Tab-separated table of C-alpha atoms in Angstrom:
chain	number	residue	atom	x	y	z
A	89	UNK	CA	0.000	0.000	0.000
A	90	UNK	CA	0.982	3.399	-0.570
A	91	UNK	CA	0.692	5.569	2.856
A	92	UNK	CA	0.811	8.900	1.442
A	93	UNK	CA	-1.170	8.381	-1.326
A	94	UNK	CA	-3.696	6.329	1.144
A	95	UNK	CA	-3.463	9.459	3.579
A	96	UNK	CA	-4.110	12.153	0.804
A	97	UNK	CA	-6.910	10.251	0.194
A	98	UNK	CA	-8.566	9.971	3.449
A	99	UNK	CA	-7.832	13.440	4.119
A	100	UNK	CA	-9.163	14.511	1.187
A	101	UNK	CA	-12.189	12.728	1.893
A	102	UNK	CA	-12.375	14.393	5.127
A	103	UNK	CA	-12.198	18.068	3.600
A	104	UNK	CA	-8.939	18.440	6.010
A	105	UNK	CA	-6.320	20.973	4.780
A	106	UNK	CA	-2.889	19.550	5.644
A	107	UNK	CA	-2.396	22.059	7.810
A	108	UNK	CA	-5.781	21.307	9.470
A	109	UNK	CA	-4.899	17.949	10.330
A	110	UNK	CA	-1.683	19.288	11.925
A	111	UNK	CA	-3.331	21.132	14.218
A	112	UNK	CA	-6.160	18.310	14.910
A	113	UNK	CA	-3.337	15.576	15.255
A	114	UNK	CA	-0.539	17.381	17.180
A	115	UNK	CA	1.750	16.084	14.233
A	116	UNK	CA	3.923	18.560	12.256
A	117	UNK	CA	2.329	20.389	8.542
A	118	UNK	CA	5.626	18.973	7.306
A	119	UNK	CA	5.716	15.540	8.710
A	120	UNK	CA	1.896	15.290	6.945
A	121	UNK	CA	3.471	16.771	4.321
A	122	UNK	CA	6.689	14.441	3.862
A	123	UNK	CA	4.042	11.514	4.557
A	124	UNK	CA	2.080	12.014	1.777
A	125	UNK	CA	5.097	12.764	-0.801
A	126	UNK	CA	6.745	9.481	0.454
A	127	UNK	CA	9.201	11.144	1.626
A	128	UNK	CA	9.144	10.024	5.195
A	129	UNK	CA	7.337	6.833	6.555
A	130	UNK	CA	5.491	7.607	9.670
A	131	UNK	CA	5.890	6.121	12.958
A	132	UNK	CA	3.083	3.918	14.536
A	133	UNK	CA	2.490	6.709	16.770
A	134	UNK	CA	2.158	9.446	14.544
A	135	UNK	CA	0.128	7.410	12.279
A	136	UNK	CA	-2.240	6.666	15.179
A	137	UNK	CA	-2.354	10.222	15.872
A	138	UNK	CA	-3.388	11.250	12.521
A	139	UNK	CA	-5.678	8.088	12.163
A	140	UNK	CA	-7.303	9.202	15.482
A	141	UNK	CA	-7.433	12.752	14.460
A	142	UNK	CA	-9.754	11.515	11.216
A	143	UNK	CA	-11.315	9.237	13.731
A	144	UNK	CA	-10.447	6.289	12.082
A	145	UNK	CA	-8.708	2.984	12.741
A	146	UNK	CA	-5.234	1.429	11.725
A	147	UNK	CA	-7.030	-1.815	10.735
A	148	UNK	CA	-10.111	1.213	8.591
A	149	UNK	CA	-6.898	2.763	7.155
A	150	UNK	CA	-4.783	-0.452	5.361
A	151	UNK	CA	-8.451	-1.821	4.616
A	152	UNK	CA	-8.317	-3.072	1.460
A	153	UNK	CA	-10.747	-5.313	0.142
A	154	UNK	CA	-12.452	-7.254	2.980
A	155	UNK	CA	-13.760	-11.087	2.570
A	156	UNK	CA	-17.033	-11.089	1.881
A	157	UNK	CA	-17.759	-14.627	1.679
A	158	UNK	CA	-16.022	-14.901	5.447
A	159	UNK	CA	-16.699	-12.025	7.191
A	160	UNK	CA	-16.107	-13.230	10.550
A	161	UNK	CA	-12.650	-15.777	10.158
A	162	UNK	CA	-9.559	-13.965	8.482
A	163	UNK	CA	-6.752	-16.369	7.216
A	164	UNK	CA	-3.201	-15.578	7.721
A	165	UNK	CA	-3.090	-14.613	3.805
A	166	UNK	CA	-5.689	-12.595	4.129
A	167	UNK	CA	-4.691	-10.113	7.424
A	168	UNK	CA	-3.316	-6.910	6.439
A	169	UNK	CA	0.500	-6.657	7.502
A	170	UNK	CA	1.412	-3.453	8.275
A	171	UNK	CA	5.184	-2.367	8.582
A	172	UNK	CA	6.515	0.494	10.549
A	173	UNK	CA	9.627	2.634	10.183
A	174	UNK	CA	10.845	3.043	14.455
A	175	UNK	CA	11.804	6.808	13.548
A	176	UNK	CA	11.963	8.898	11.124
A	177	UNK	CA	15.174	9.562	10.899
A	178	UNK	CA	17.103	6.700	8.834
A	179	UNK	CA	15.769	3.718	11.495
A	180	UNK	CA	15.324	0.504	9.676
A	181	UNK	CA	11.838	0.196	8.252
A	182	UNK	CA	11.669	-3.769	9.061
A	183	UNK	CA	12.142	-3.777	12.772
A	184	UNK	CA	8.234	-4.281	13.542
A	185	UNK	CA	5.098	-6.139	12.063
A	186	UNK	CA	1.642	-5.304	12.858
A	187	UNK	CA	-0.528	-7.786	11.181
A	188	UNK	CA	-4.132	-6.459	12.193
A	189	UNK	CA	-6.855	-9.105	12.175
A	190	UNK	CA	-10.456	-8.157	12.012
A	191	UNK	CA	-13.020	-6.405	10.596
A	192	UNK	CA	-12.120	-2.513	9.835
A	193	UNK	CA	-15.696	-1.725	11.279
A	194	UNK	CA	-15.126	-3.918	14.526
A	195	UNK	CA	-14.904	-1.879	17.811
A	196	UNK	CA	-11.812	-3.979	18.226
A	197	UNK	CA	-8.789	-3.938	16.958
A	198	UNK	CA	-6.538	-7.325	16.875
A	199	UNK	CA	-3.091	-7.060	16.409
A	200	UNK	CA	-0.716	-9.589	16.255
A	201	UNK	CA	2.982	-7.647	17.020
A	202	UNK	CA	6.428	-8.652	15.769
A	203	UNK	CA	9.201	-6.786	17.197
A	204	UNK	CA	12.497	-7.679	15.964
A	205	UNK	CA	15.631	-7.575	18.448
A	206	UNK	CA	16.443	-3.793	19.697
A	207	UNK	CA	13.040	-2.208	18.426
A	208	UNK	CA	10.397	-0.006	19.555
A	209	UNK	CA	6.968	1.750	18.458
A	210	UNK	CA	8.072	5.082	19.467
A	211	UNK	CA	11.107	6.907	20.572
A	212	UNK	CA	9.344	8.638	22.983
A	213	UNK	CA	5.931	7.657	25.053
A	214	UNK	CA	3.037	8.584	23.237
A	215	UNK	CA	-0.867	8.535	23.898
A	216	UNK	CA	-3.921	8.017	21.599
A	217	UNK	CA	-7.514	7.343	22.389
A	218	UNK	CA	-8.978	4.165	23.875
A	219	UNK	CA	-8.002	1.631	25.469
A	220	UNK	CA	-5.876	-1.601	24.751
A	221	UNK	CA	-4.516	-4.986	26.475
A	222	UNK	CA	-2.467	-7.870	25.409
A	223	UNK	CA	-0.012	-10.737	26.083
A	224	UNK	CA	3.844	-11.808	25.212
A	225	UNK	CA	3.764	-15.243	23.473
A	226	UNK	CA	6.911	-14.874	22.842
A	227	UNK	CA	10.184	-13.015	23.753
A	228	UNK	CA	10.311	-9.978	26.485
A	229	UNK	CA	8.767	-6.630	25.836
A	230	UNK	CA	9.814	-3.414	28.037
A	231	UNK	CA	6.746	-1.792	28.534
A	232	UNK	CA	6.587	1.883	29.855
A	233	UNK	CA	3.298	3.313	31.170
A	234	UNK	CA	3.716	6.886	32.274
A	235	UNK	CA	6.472	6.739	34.735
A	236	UNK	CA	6.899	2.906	35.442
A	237	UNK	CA	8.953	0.675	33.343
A	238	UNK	CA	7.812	-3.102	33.226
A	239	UNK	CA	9.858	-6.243	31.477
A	240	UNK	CA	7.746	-9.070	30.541
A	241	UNK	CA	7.984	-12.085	29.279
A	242	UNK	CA	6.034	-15.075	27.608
A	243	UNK	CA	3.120	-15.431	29.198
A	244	UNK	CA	2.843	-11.798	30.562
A	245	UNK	CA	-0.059	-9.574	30.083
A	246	UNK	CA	-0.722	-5.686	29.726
A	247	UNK	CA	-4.108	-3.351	29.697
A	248	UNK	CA	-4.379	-0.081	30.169
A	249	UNK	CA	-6.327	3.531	28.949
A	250	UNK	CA	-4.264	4.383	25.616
A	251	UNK	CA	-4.282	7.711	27.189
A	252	UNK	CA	-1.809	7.392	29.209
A	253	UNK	CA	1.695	7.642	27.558
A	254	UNK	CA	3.206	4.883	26.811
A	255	UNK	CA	5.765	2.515	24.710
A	256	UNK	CA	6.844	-0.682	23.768
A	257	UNK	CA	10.148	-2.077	23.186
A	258	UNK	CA	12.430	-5.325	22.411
A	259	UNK	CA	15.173	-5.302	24.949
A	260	UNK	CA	16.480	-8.824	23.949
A	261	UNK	CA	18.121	-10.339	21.392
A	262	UNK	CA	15.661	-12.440	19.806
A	263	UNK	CA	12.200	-11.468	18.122
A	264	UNK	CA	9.526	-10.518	20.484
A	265	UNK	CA	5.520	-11.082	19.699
A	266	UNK	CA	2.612	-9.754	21.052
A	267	UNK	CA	-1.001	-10.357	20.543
A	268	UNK	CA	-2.760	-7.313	21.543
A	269	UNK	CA	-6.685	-5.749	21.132
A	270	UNK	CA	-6.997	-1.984	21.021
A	271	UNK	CA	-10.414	-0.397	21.334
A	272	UNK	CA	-11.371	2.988	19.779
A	273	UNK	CA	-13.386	4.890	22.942
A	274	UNK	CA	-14.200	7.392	19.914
């Protein structure tokens, strides 16, 4: 998929000026701006941002073309993997997997997280609406929740108001997953 082209689009659709959406998201004119040239792939945070601003979903935004025939069971083939850059600022783009599973219009959001050794969502803690919860199945996670720092490991859970600023990241040296639910309060 093409992000900026995807996020002109939905902007567009929402009668948003870039500027507009700045203001609404708390992300930069130019960082919308360097999104939607390609120039710059966005974090998962700033994404959400935006994507919360526009009051839409990750899983509403890399919608493609949903199963009709099986609306309620998504094969592996079929669940929209979504890859995310850590930072802007020459991080390798391949560090983390989302794979969202679900319906776009479901109140919940499944994701299924891959974080490869050394990576994180976010360089810094960051906060977007709802509310989400989850569990290691494999590898430890460092998970920061306002001013508490928490390792866990397979087998360890997490759920919390998406308000609060947080972060995830891969402190060991092999791959990390999470399966985690996120729902919009919006």
């Amino acid at each position: 998929m093409n992000i900026g082209d995807r996020l002109r689009e939905v902007r567009k659709a929402n009668n948003y000026s870039q500027r507009q959406l700045a203001q609404l998201s708390g992300v930069t004119n130019g960082m919308i701006s360097l999104i939607e040239q390609n120039a710059a792939s966005p974090t998962v945070s700033s994404l959400t941002k935006i994507l919360d601003a526009l009051h839409m979903s990750l899983a509403d935004f890399f919608a493609t073309n949903p199963s009709i025939d099986q609306p309620y069971i998504y094969r592996a083939k079929e669940q929209i993997d979504i890859k995310a850059a850590n930072d802007l600022h020459g991080a390798d783009d391949n560090n983390i997997t989302y794979r969202v599973i679900g319906s776009s219009k479901a109140p919940i959001e499944m994701i299924h997280e891959i974080y490869e050794p050394s990576s994180d969502d976010a360089q810094e803690l960051y906060t977007h609406d709802g509310f989400e919860a989850g569990m290691v199945v494999e590898g430890q996670i460092e998970v920061t929740i306002e001013d508490k720092t928490y390792i866990l490991g397979e087998g360890d859970g997490f759920s919390f108001p998406s308000n609060l600023p947080h972060c995830f990241r891969n402190i060991g040296t092999v791959r990390a997953r999470i399966v985690s639910a996120a729902m919009m309060t919006k």
